[in-house]
Tab-separated table of C-alpha atoms and ligand atoms in Angstrom:
chain	number	residue	atom	x	y	z
A	497	MET	CA	8.388	-6.390	26.140
A	498	ASN	CA	4.336	-6.462	26.297
A	499	LYS	CA	2.112	-4.733	23.864
A	500	ARG	CA	1.037	-1.882	26.497
A	501	ARG	CA	4.603	-1.116	27.439
A	502	PHE	CA	5.689	-0.998	24.267
A	503	LEU	CA	3.088	1.451	22.955
A	504	ASN	CA	3.736	3.439	26.306
A	505	LEU	CA	7.373	3.840	25.230
A	506	MET	CA	6.495	4.860	21.785
A	507	THR	CA	3.776	7.191	22.685
A	508	GLY	CA	5.415	10.235	23.795
A	509	ALA	CA	7.902	10.035	20.620
A	510	LEU	CA	5.250	9.094	18.237
A	511	ALA	CA	2.979	12.061	19.063
A	512	SER	CA	4.735	14.888	17.482
A	513	PRO	CA	4.823	15.731	13.952
A	514	LEU	CA	7.614	14.997	11.117
A	515	ILE	CA	9.537	12.497	13.232
A	516	ALA	CA	9.464	10.025	10.461
A	517	PRO	CA	12.420	7.522	10.970
A	518	LEU	CA	14.065	8.802	7.711
A	519	THR	CA	17.837	8.524	6.943
A	520	THR	CA	19.200	11.130	4.950
A	521	PHE	CA	21.324	10.697	1.699
A	522	ALA	CA	24.207	12.338	3.036
A	523	GLU	CA	27.743	11.027	2.804
A	524	GLY	CA	28.478	8.014	4.849
A	525	GLN	CA	25.180	7.645	6.296
A	526	PRO	CA	23.770	4.546	5.619
A	527	LEU	CA	20.635	4.789	3.369
A	528	LYS	CA	17.562	2.944	4.946
A	529	ASN	CA	14.126	2.766	4.105
A	530	TRP	CA	11.333	4.484	5.722
A	531	SER	CA	10.928	2.092	8.727
A	532	GLY	CA	14.559	1.547	9.277
A	533	ASN	CA	14.204	-2.248	8.948
A	534	LEU	CA	16.322	-2.420	5.682
A	535	THR	CA	19.535	-0.905	5.026
A	536	TYR	CA	19.915	-0.504	1.099
A	537	SER	CA	22.834	-2.814	-0.144
A	538	THR	CA	24.810	0.165	-1.899
A	539	ARG	CA	25.692	3.644	-1.261
A	540	GLN	CA	25.903	4.332	-4.685
A	541	VAL	CA	23.113	6.648	-5.338
A	542	ASP	CA	22.361	9.105	-8.180
A	543	ASP	CA	20.116	11.819	-8.409
A	544	ALA	CA	18.276	12.818	-11.507
A	545	SER	CA	15.959	15.710	-12.273
A	546	THR	CA	15.326	15.146	-16.123
A	547	VAL	CA	14.609	12.532	-18.223
A	548	ASP	CA	17.842	13.058	-20.154
A	549	GLN	CA	19.966	12.594	-16.884
A	550	VAL	CA	17.544	9.228	-16.171
A	551	ARG	CA	18.345	8.077	-19.894
A	552	SER	CA	22.258	8.586	-19.488
A	553	ILE	CA	22.498	7.033	-15.932
A	554	VAL	CA	20.665	4.026	-16.975
A	555	ARG	CA	22.688	3.692	-20.170
A	556	ALA	CA	25.947	3.823	-18.192
A	557	GLN	CA	24.857	1.329	-15.099
A	558	GLU	CA	24.978	-2.285	-15.678
A	559	LYS	CA	22.294	-2.695	-12.840
A	560	LEU	CA	20.339	-0.415	-10.758
A	561	LYS	CA	17.106	0.121	-9.056
A	562	VAL	CA	15.049	3.247	-8.470
A	563	LEU	CA	13.940	4.526	-5.412
A	564	GLY	CA	10.544	6.081	-4.552
A	565	THR	CA	9.897	7.427	-1.007
A	566	ARG	CA	11.164	4.289	0.344
A	567	HIS	CA	8.115	3.014	2.302
A	568	CYS	CA	8.223	-0.532	1.126
A	569	PHE	CA	9.288	-3.016	4.083
A	570	ASN	CA	10.924	-5.758	2.136
A	571	ALA	CA	13.882	-5.484	-0.593
A	572	ILE	CA	12.037	-4.932	-3.876
A	573	ALA	CA	13.662	-1.535	-4.112
A	574	ASP	CA	17.270	-2.664	-2.912
A	575	SER	CA	20.245	-2.978	-5.044
A	576	SER	CA	23.515	-4.122	-4.148
A	577	HIS	CA	25.078	-1.954	-7.592
A	578	HIS	CA	23.255	1.103	-7.984
A	579	LEU	CA	20.347	3.163	-6.794
A	580	LEU	CA	18.736	6.023	-8.570
A	581	SER	CA	16.739	8.625	-6.787
A	582	LEU	CA	13.979	10.560	-8.852
A	583	LYS	CA	13.331	12.817	-5.786
A	584	PRO	CA	13.829	16.074	-7.993
A	585	MET	CA	11.193	14.853	-10.419
A	586	HIS	CA	8.031	15.594	-8.671
A	587	ALA	CA	6.180	17.999	-10.854
A	588	ILE	CA	2.615	18.033	-11.741
A	589	VAL	CA	3.284	18.214	-15.593
A	590	ALA	CA	-0.489	18.628	-16.943
A	591	LEU	CA	-4.173	18.553	-16.057
A	592	ASP	CA	-6.561	17.767	-18.828
A	593	ALA	CA	-9.815	18.997	-17.542
A	594	ALA	CA	-11.523	17.651	-20.764
A	595	ALA	CA	-10.189	13.899	-20.733
A	596	ARG	CA	-9.924	13.884	-16.933
A	597	THR	CA	-6.398	13.091	-16.438
A	598	VAL	CA	-3.657	14.376	-14.636
A	599	THR	CA	-0.186	13.822	-15.698
A	600	VAL	CA	2.774	13.709	-12.956
A	601	GLU	CA	6.274	13.166	-12.454
A	602	PRO	CA	7.282	9.945	-10.891
A	603	SER	CA	8.214	11.448	-7.331
A	604	VAL	CA	5.153	13.217	-6.758
A	605	THR	CA	3.419	11.918	-3.453
A	606	TYR	CA	-0.157	11.770	-3.155
A	607	GLY	CA	0.236	14.204	-0.428
A	608	GLN	CA	1.223	16.934	-3.078
A	609	LEU	CA	-1.064	15.935	-5.497
A	610	GLY	CA	-4.256	15.752	-3.562
A	611	PRO	CA	-4.505	19.674	-2.569
A	612	TYR	CA	-3.441	20.607	-6.295
A	613	LEU	CA	-6.241	18.734	-7.668
A	614	ASP	CA	-8.755	19.668	-5.200
A	615	ALA	CA	-7.984	23.168	-5.985
A	616	LYS	CA	-8.932	22.677	-9.393
A	617	GLY	CA	-11.995	21.100	-8.776
A	618	PHE	CA	-10.862	17.348	-9.207
A	619	ALA	CA	-9.892	14.148	-7.325
A	620	LEU	CA	-8.682	10.676	-7.355
A	621	HIS	CA	-10.791	7.710	-6.839
A	622	ASN	CA	-8.928	6.639	-3.595
A	623	LEU	CA	-5.947	6.647	-1.558
A	624	ALA	CA	-3.873	4.481	0.745
A	625	SER	CA	-3.796	5.020	4.395
A	626	LEU	CA	-0.880	7.700	4.120
A	627	PRO	CA	-0.449	10.332	1.796
A	628	HIS	CA	3.550	10.569	2.072
A	629	ILE	CA	4.244	7.903	-0.662
A	630	SER	CA	5.487	8.559	-4.284
A	631	VAL	CA	2.822	8.014	-7.216
A	632	ALA	CA	5.317	5.812	-9.162
A	633	GLY	CA	6.413	3.650	-6.104
A	634	SER	CA	2.626	3.211	-5.423
A	635	ILE	CA	1.325	2.210	-8.694
A	636	THR	CA	4.159	-0.083	-9.470
A	637	THR	CA	3.481	-2.167	-6.326
A	638	ALA	CA	-0.512	-2.271	-6.316
A	639	THR	CA	-0.960	-0.126	-3.460
A	640	HIS	CA	-4.379	0.067	-2.548
A	641	GLY	CA	-7.023	1.685	-0.170
A	642	SER	CA	-10.411	0.282	0.620
A	643	GLY	CA	-13.786	0.108	-0.748
A	644	GLU	CA	-15.867	-2.646	-2.052
A	645	ARG	CA	-16.214	-0.930	-5.552
A	646	ASN	CA	-12.717	0.900	-5.480
A	647	ARG	CA	-9.984	-0.625	-7.382
A	648	ASN	CA	-6.311	-0.186	-6.265
A	649	LEU	CA	-4.278	2.862	-7.036
A	650	SER	CA	-2.692	1.292	-10.003
A	651	SER	CA	-6.133	1.008	-11.922
A	652	SER	CA	-6.202	4.890	-12.128
A	653	VAL	CA	-3.041	5.036	-14.376
A	654	SER	CA	-4.369	5.591	-17.964
A	655	GLY	CA	-0.702	6.287	-19.255
A	656	LEU	CA	3.232	5.830	-18.650
A	657	GLU	CA	6.287	6.771	-19.801
A	658	ILE	CA	9.338	4.372	-19.021
A	659	VAL	CA	13.078	4.600	-19.652
A	660	THR	CA	13.929	0.995	-20.699
A	661	ALA	CA	17.059	-0.801	-20.047
A	662	SER	CA	18.574	0.555	-23.471
A	663	GLY	CA	17.953	4.143	-22.210
A	664	ASP	CA	15.279	4.268	-24.859
A	665	LEU	CA	11.843	6.233	-23.973
A	666	VAL	CA	8.542	4.129	-24.394
A	667	THR	CA	5.103	5.710	-23.825
A	668	LEU	CA	2.222	3.021	-23.069
A	669	SER	CA	-1.415	3.854	-22.740
A	670	ARG	CA	-4.409	2.223	-21.637
A	671	LYS	CA	-6.273	3.320	-24.975
A	672	THR	CA	-3.655	2.062	-27.452
A	673	ASP	CA	-1.573	-0.675	-25.681
A	674	GLY	CA	-4.007	-3.156	-24.423
A	675	GLU	CA	-2.255	-6.119	-22.668
A	676	THR	CA	1.127	-4.618	-22.859
A	677	PHE	CA	-0.014	-1.707	-20.858
A	678	ARG	CA	-1.834	-3.971	-18.373
A	679	GLY	CA	1.371	-6.014	-18.024
A	680	ALA	CA	3.207	-2.707	-17.233
A	681	VAL	CA	1.388	-0.868	-14.734
A	682	VAL	CA	2.274	-2.886	-11.766
A	683	GLY	CA	5.604	-3.179	-13.054
A	684	LEU	CA	7.584	-4.188	-9.782
A	685	GLY	CA	10.422	-1.873	-10.767
A	686	ALA	CA	11.268	-4.675	-13.293
A	687	LEU	CA	10.383	-3.007	-16.567
A	688	GLY	CA	12.377	0.257	-16.335
A	689	VAL	CA	12.465	3.805	-14.716
A	690	ILE	CA	8.912	5.382	-14.835
A	691	THR	CA	9.262	9.022	-15.490
A	692	ARG	CA	5.765	10.164	-16.233
A	693	VAL	CA	2.353	8.828	-15.108
A	694	THR	CA	-1.194	9.666	-16.237
A	695	LEU	CA	-3.861	9.291	-13.871
A	696	ASP	CA	-7.770	9.422	-14.190
A	697	ILE	CA	-9.374	11.975	-12.262
A	698	GLU	CA	-12.827	12.764	-11.342
A	699	PRO	CA	-14.850	15.706	-10.022
A	700	THR	CA	-14.110	16.397	-6.602
A	701	TYR	CA	-15.800	15.380	-3.642
A	702	LYS	CA	-16.159	15.673	0.110
A	703	VAL	CA	-15.687	12.779	2.722
A	704	ARG	CA	-17.115	12.264	6.249
A	705	GLN	CA	-15.168	9.826	8.728
A	706	TYR	CA	-16.712	7.724	11.367
A	707	VAL	CA	-15.019	5.826	14.023
A	708	TYR	CA	-16.821	2.864	15.638
A	709	LEU	CA	-15.554	1.023	18.831
A	710	ASP	CA	-15.655	-2.565	19.692
A	711	LEU	CA	-17.767	-3.993	16.743
A	712	PRO	CA	-18.218	-7.783	17.822
A	713	LEU	CA	-16.639	-10.255	15.816
A	714	GLU	CA	-20.079	-12.120	15.496
A	715	GLN	CA	-21.440	-9.098	13.413
A	716	VAL	CA	-18.661	-9.324	10.978
A	717	LYS	CA	-19.209	-12.753	10.718
A	718	GLU	CA	-23.118	-12.477	10.048
A	719	HIS	CA	-23.067	-8.837	8.371
A	720	PHE	CA	-19.659	-8.521	6.387
A	721	ASP	CA	-21.400	-7.403	3.271
A	722	GLN	CA	-23.707	-4.817	4.886
A	723	ILE	CA	-20.557	-3.506	7.260
A	724	GLN	CA	-18.671	-2.941	3.462
A	725	ALA	CA	-21.468	-1.642	1.900
A	726	SER	CA	-22.136	1.346	4.400
A	727	GLY	CA	-18.975	3.433	3.621
A	728	TYR	CA	-17.024	4.275	0.465
A	729	SER	CA	-14.022	3.393	2.203
A	730	VAL	CA	-14.202	0.801	5.106
A	731	SER	CA	-11.395	-0.278	7.556
A	732	LEU	CA	-11.633	-2.939	10.722
A	733	PHE	CA	-8.863	-2.476	12.928
A	734	THR	CA	-8.278	-5.535	15.510
A	735	ASP	CA	-5.485	-7.158	17.711
A	736	TRP	CA	-7.588	-10.305	17.176
A	737	GLN	CA	-8.260	-10.539	20.964
A	738	ASN	CA	-11.747	-10.873	22.589
A	739	ARG	CA	-13.688	-11.465	19.369
A	740	LEU	CA	-13.610	-7.661	18.929
A	741	ILE	CA	-13.100	-5.252	16.128
A	742	SER	CA	-11.359	-2.357	17.967
A	743	GLU	CA	-12.025	0.410	15.674
A	744	LEU	CA	-14.222	0.350	12.441
A	745	TRP	CA	-13.424	3.182	10.633
A	746	LEU	CA	-16.344	4.287	7.710
A	747	LYS	CA	-15.552	7.012	5.137
A	748	VAL	CA	-18.347	8.244	3.367
A	749	ARG	CA	-19.006	10.623	0.529
A	750	ASP	CA	-20.894	13.777	1.058
A	751	ASP	CA	-23.952	12.394	-0.864
A	752	SER	CA	-24.007	9.290	1.464
A	753	PRO	CA	-27.255	9.276	3.541
A	754	PHE	CA	-24.970	7.631	6.389
A	755	ALA	CA	-24.876	10.218	9.239
A	756	GLY	CA	-23.254	8.355	11.935
A	757	PRO	CA	-25.931	7.117	14.364
A	758	PRO	CA	-24.740	6.572	17.561
A	759	GLU	CA	-24.808	2.869	17.441
A	760	PHE	CA	-23.711	0.461	14.383
A	761	LEU	CA	-24.171	-3.265	14.582
A	762	GLY	CA	-23.231	-3.097	18.494
A	763	ALA	CA	-20.418	-1.111	18.141
A	764	LYS	CA	-20.405	2.268	19.575
A	765	LEU	CA	-19.952	5.647	17.792
A	766	ALA	CA	-16.407	7.175	18.982
A	767	THR	CA	-16.917	10.751	20.588
A	768	ARG	CA	-13.105	11.464	20.077
A	769	ASP	CA	-10.788	11.383	17.281
A	770	LEU	CA	-8.604	8.222	17.369
A	771	HIS	CA	-5.449	6.509	16.190
A	772	PRO	CA	-5.925	3.115	14.882
A	773	ILE	CA	-3.121	1.999	17.267
A	774	GLU	CA	-4.552	2.373	20.850
A	775	ASN	CA	-2.426	4.886	22.684
A	776	LEU	CA	-1.311	6.575	20.079
A	777	SER	CA	-2.241	10.147	19.131
A	778	ALA	CA	-4.750	10.964	16.918
A	779	GLU	CA	-3.090	14.261	16.112
A	780	ASN	CA	-1.311	12.119	13.413
A	781	CYS	CA	-4.691	11.179	12.078
A	782	THR	CA	-7.257	12.738	9.661
A	783	ALA	CA	-10.301	14.466	11.030
A	784	GLN	CA	-13.371	12.008	12.159
A	785	ARG	CA	-16.576	12.329	13.822
A	786	GLY	CA	-18.338	13.114	10.882
A	787	VAL	CA	-16.515	16.390	9.900
A	788	PRO	CA	-16.611	16.679	6.282
A	789	GLY	CA	-13.345	17.376	4.574
A	790	PRO	CA	-11.549	17.020	1.056
A	791	TRP	CA	-11.142	13.393	-0.028
A	792	TYR	CA	-7.534	13.718	0.247
A	793	ASP	CA	-7.791	14.603	3.920
A	794	ARG	CA	-10.171	12.191	4.785
A	795	LEU	CA	-9.371	8.860	2.726
A	796	PRO	CA	-5.904	8.432	4.229
A	797	HIS	CA	-6.218	7.544	7.924
A	798	PHE	CA	-2.656	9.612	8.411
A	799	ARG	CA	-2.153	13.285	7.906
A	800	MET	CA	0.629	14.575	5.384
A	801	GLY	CA	3.429	15.924	7.737
A	802	PHE	CA	2.830	13.881	10.567
A	803	THR	CA	4.275	10.339	10.986
A	804	PRO	CA	1.843	7.749	9.934
A	805	SER	CA	1.000	4.486	11.379
A	806	ALA	CA	3.670	4.021	14.328
A	807	GLY	CA	7.029	4.577	12.438
A	808	ALA	CA	9.208	1.782	14.315
A	809	GLU	CA	7.104	-1.109	12.871
A	810	LEU	CA	7.000	-3.846	10.220
A	811	GLN	CA	4.015	-4.507	7.888
A	812	SER	CA	2.656	-7.557	6.032
A	813	GLU	CA	-0.495	-8.021	4.083
A	814	TYR	CA	-2.343	-10.884	2.275
A	815	LEU	CA	-4.889	-10.402	-0.381
A	816	LEU	CA	-7.504	-12.963	-1.165
A	817	PRO	CA	-10.916	-13.572	-2.522
A	818	ARG	CA	-13.469	-11.564	-1.143
A	819	ARG	CA	-16.051	-14.338	-1.035
A	820	ASN	CA	-13.664	-16.013	1.265
A	821	ALA	CA	-13.571	-12.966	3.496
A	822	VAL	CA	-15.281	-14.142	6.559
A	823	ASP	CA	-13.843	-17.484	6.586
A	824	ALA	CA	-9.987	-16.187	6.326
A	825	ILE	CA	-10.878	-13.597	9.112
A	826	LEU	CA	-11.907	-16.370	11.293
A	827	ALA	CA	-8.836	-18.491	10.326
A	828	VAL	CA	-6.623	-15.765	11.287
A	829	GLU	CA	-8.500	-15.120	14.586
A	830	ARG	CA	-7.690	-18.754	15.595
A	831	LEU	CA	-3.986	-18.045	15.535
A	832	ARG	CA	-4.602	-14.940	17.991
A	833	ASP	CA	-2.308	-16.157	20.484
A	834	GLN	CA	0.281	-16.570	18.371
A	835	ILE	CA	-0.236	-13.237	16.428
A	836	THR	CA	-0.960	-10.837	19.087
A	837	PRO	CA	2.068	-10.824	21.036
A	838	HIS	CA	3.915	-9.364	18.450
A	839	LEU	CA	1.375	-7.072	16.562
A	840	LEU	CA	0.623	-3.365	17.024
A	841	ILE	CA	-2.621	-3.618	14.859
A	842	SER	CA	-4.122	-5.487	11.931
A	843	GLU	CA	-6.515	-3.861	9.622
A	844	ILE	CA	-8.893	-5.462	7.364
A	845	ARG	CA	-9.983	-3.780	3.985
A	846	THR	CA	-11.863	-4.882	0.713
A	847	ILE	CA	-10.604	-3.654	-3.148
A	848	ALA	CA	-12.394	-4.464	-6.001
A	849	ALA	CA	-10.983	-6.427	-8.957
A	850	ASP	CA	-8.760	-5.024	-11.583
A	851	ASP	CA	-7.116	-6.284	-14.907
A	852	LEU	CA	-3.653	-5.534	-14.207
A	853	TRP	CA	-1.514	-8.537	-14.741
A	854	MET	CA	0.554	-8.502	-11.263
A	855	SER	CA	-1.898	-6.664	-9.178
A	856	THR	CA	-2.759	-8.515	-6.005
A	857	CYS	CA	-6.593	-7.840	-6.879
A	858	TYR	CA	-6.209	-9.181	-10.662
A	859	LYS	CA	-9.546	-10.286	-11.839
A	860	GLN	CA	-10.638	-10.840	-8.352
A	861	ASP	CA	-12.664	-8.676	-5.780
A	862	SER	CA	-10.572	-8.960	-2.813
A	863	VAL	CA	-10.207	-8.713	0.645
A	864	ALA	CA	-6.755	-7.597	2.264
A	865	ILE	CA	-5.621	-8.633	5.918
A	866	HIS	CA	-3.047	-6.585	6.914
A	867	PHE	CA	-0.386	-6.638	9.956
A	868	THR	CA	1.349	-3.861	11.699
A	869	TRP	CA	4.180	-5.658	13.670
A	870	LYS	CA	6.502	-4.495	16.566
A	871	PRO	CA	10.018	-4.154	14.722
A	872	ASP	CA	11.123	-7.489	16.136
A	873	TRP	CA	11.926	-9.350	12.489
A	874	PRO	CA	13.303	-12.748	14.163
A	875	ALA	CA	9.561	-12.961	15.683
A	876	VAL	CA	7.710	-11.824	12.690
A	877	LYS	CA	9.860	-14.145	10.378
A	878	ARG	CA	8.405	-17.174	12.767
A	879	VAL	CA	4.720	-16.284	12.704
A	880	LEU	CA	4.396	-15.350	8.997
A	881	PRO	CA	4.633	-18.673	7.537
A	882	VAL	CA	2.025	-19.989	10.302
A	883	ILE	CA	-0.367	-17.242	8.854
A	884	GLU	CA	0.400	-18.128	5.075
A	885	ARG	CA	-0.128	-21.738	5.834
A	886	GLN	CA	-3.375	-20.789	7.873
A	887	LEU	CA	-4.429	-18.813	4.589
A	888	SER	CA	-3.182	-21.243	1.799
A	889	THR	CA	-6.468	-22.562	1.047
A	890	PHE	CA	-7.514	-19.167	-0.224
A	891	GLN	CA	-4.788	-18.715	-2.411
A	892	THR	CA	-3.430	-15.492	-1.040
A	893	ARG	CA	-1.321	-13.035	-2.857
A	894	PRO	CA	0.960	-10.969	-0.284
A	895	HIS	CA	1.341	-7.372	-0.844
A	896	TRP	CA	4.514	-6.656	-2.846
A	897	GLY	CA	5.793	-3.972	-0.780
A	898	LYS	CA	5.324	-5.831	2.724
A	899	LEU	CA	7.022	-8.627	4.572
A	900	PHE	CA	6.320	-12.220	3.356
A	901	THR	CA	7.814	-15.751	3.383
A	902	MET	CA	5.783	-17.361	0.705
A	903	ASN	CA	8.022	-19.677	-1.518
A	904	PRO	CA	8.420	-18.742	-5.143
A	905	ARG	CA	6.747	-21.771	-6.356
A	906	GLU	CA	3.696	-21.076	-4.579
A	907	LEU	CA	3.590	-17.258	-5.412
A	908	ARG	CA	4.055	-18.160	-9.063
A	909	THR	CA	0.770	-20.047	-8.900
A	910	ARG	CA	-1.153	-17.041	-7.558
A	911	TYR	CA	-0.854	-15.076	-10.798
A	912	GLU	CA	-1.837	-16.432	-14.192
A	913	LYS	CA	-0.029	-13.830	-16.013
A	914	LEU	CA	3.294	-13.957	-14.751
A	915	ASP	CA	5.105	-15.936	-17.497
A	916	ASP	CA	3.778	-13.014	-19.821
A	917	PHE	CA	5.262	-10.735	-17.303
A	918	VAL	CA	8.559	-12.238	-17.121
A	919	HIS	CA	8.349	-12.037	-21.112
A	920	LEU	CA	7.320	-8.553	-20.831
A	921	ALA	CA	10.201	-7.588	-18.437
A	922	ALA	CA	12.536	-9.417	-20.932
A	923	LYS	CA	11.556	-7.396	-23.986
A	924	TYR	CA	12.091	-3.987	-22.226
A	925	ASP	CA	15.232	-5.381	-19.897
A	926	PRO	CA	16.819	-8.430	-21.581
A	927	LYS	CA	19.650	-8.412	-19.686
A	928	GLY	CA	17.848	-7.933	-16.076
A	929	LYS	CA	19.347	-4.594	-15.686
A	930	PHE	CA	16.304	-3.480	-13.139
A	931	ARG	CA	16.196	-7.044	-11.519
A	932	ASN	CA	17.415	-7.456	-7.801
A	933	GLN	CA	17.577	-10.332	-5.601
A	934	PHE	CA	14.107	-9.664	-4.287
A	935	LEU	CA	12.863	-10.211	-7.774
A	936	ASP	CA	15.124	-13.025	-8.943
A	937	SER	CA	14.000	-15.000	-5.872
A	938	THR	CA	9.942	-14.169	-6.564
A	939	VAL	CA	8.529	-13.323	-10.075
A	940	PHE	CA	11.805	-14.491	-11.860
A	941	ALA	CA	12.466	-17.433	-9.623
A	942	THR	CA	12.719	-20.470	-11.935
B	1815	FAD	C1	3.187	3.629	7.196
B	1815	FAD	C2	2.915	2.797	5.875
B	1815	FAD	C3	1.588	2.796	5.483
B	1815	FAD	C4	1.261	1.879	4.335
B	1815	FAD	N1	-0.230	2.016	3.965
B	1815	FAD	C5	-0.492	1.323	2.812
B	1815	FAD	C6	-2.068	1.054	2.370
B	1815	FAD	O1	-2.829	1.653	2.897
B	1815	FAD	N2	-2.070	0.330	1.142
B	1815	FAD	C7	-0.992	-0.440	0.694
B	1815	FAD	O2	-1.209	-1.082	-0.429
B	1815	FAD	N3	0.094	-0.292	0.996
B	1815	FAD	C8	0.609	0.624	2.112
B	1815	FAD	N4	2.098	0.905	2.425
B	1815	FAD	C9	2.852	0.348	1.519
B	1815	FAD	C10	3.209	1.440	0.251
B	1815	FAD	O3	2.316	1.824	-0.116
B	1815	FAD	C11	4.054	0.760	-0.848
B	1815	FAD	O4	5.013	-0.188	-0.513
B	1815	FAD	C12	4.297	1.597	-1.730
B	1815	FAD	O5	4.942	0.899	-2.852
B	1815	FAD	C13	5.369	2.715	-1.396
B	1815	FAD	O6	5.625	3.669	-2.328
B	1815	FAD	P1	7.259	4.130	-2.206
B	1815	FAD	O7	7.435	5.466	-3.175
B	1815	FAD	O8	7.546	4.349	-1.217
B	1815	FAD	O9	8.179	2.877	-3.143
B	1815	FAD	P2	9.729	2.367	-2.608
B	1815	FAD	O10	9.530	1.693	-1.535
B	1815	FAD	O11	10.679	3.516	-2.791
B	1815	FAD	O12	9.706	1.456	-3.967
B	1815	FAD	C14	8.933	0.376	-4.409
B	1815	FAD	C15	9.041	-0.042	-5.779
B	1815	FAD	O13	8.770	0.969	-6.611
B	1815	FAD	C16	9.820	1.050	-7.565
B	1815	FAD	N5	10.027	2.430	-7.937
B	1815	FAD	C17	9.761	3.755	-7.368
B	1815	FAD	N6	9.759	4.713	-8.151
B	1815	FAD	C18	10.113	4.110	-9.504
B	1815	FAD	C19	10.253	4.530	-10.687
B	1815	FAD	N7	10.008	5.783	-10.852
B	1815	FAD	N8	10.146	4.074	-11.543
B	1815	FAD	C20	10.382	2.307	-11.429
B	1815	FAD	N9	10.346	1.774	-10.523
B	1815	FAD	C21	10.227	2.878	-9.531
B	1815	FAD	C22	11.205	0.691	-6.585
B	1815	FAD	O14	12.320	0.382	-7.509
B	1815	FAD	C23	10.717	-0.489	-5.854
B	1815	FAD	O15	10.533	-1.447	-6.803
B	1815	FAD	C24	2.315	1.260	3.521
B	1815	FAD	C25	3.402	1.796	3.814
B	1815	FAD	C26	3.986	2.430	5.199
B	1815	FAD	C27	5.385	2.497	5.447
């Protein structure tokens, strides 16, 4: 099916709110991830609503994995033994205005947290493209937004409470636990069950969002740094054809002098709100055209209560050193005729370096090249190794929650703290209670 026909079929279905392809936890129903591409390998799911319940479930099970909001595309959250849902644990526990922190239960989503913080005069430094995801699931996989000075969402974590394999409760903080803390934040679900997270907050702010159409790739080549510096959060969307960035999304904070000129490096300011995927309804997207709004309703591309992205899709994303951004973008562009037939849209973002061991941005200012694919895994599985080979000289790190085919030996070379992480995981989980096939075949592969 060609891209236009696929999108036309999808458009009617996806314009309406709240039709995410979520399966329920109902008895007898197969339990799937958000996009429906993964059926979890067990139907044994426990719910926990208190830390004590978590502790007794952890003690009782030989092996288990925790579910967040199930937005990962790969099997990182899967278990063939037992799943634990912390859905009821979504309270905002405490806001400490003096320390500028907020402490939350693990399943609170950014969509729930944002308006709460804003009402109290506070904000987070950044958000991902969607607010629907849980804080614990996001921080443990190094989920990121965009902005050359913005680190990923995990970097906001200043404290963690974890139930370890023995059922003990461990608290870790940035202030007191140094390297152990830096190893634990992007924990990939391998250290235990996160039951509380403390996040840094800052005074609230407003954001204006502008979308530009048809930015020539030549301008990206010549002015990459200028483009990135133009917004607080910048996204370039392309299907890699015609040497064009089809949509450039610039999000600026209220104190920015950027006022949305009608033309930007040859691209034209959009005069209506748009979806990053051509032909899909902008109703699902946050307001554009420079209308100021609260940070939580502008930094994500997609609105809470509406289907983010396309819904029926797969995703992959590769992070690599920002200094190689232009070369890497041009290298992917050369693969356009292999990529585009299977693609809904690509997005290019930058993220600042951090010091979290398993972060995709560990010690590296990064560019992220993302692919939203049509839901055709056999085709995507064929094209991913081609992209990975093409980008291999740039030492890419695949997103922990998305699809990749890179072999574990290569993956291990991308994380200098990987052995330390394996030791840290063994300290909290000596028998591999929280390990699953995904972790065994990547991080823990020998
Ligand atoms: C439409 C869409 C858009 C996206 N956009 C972005 C984006 O802009 N940027 C980006 O970086 N990513 C993006 N993602 C990926 C997504 O943010 C990550 O995959 C994230 O992990 C999802 O969180 P979750 O709660 O759904 O995690 P899940 O898929 O439920 O779980 C992920 C991992 O977290 C673990 N986990 C969850 N809760 C706990 C807990 N309490 N204790 C211990 N471990 C736990 C699970 O066991 C698993 O290992 C997007 C995904 C979708 C579907």
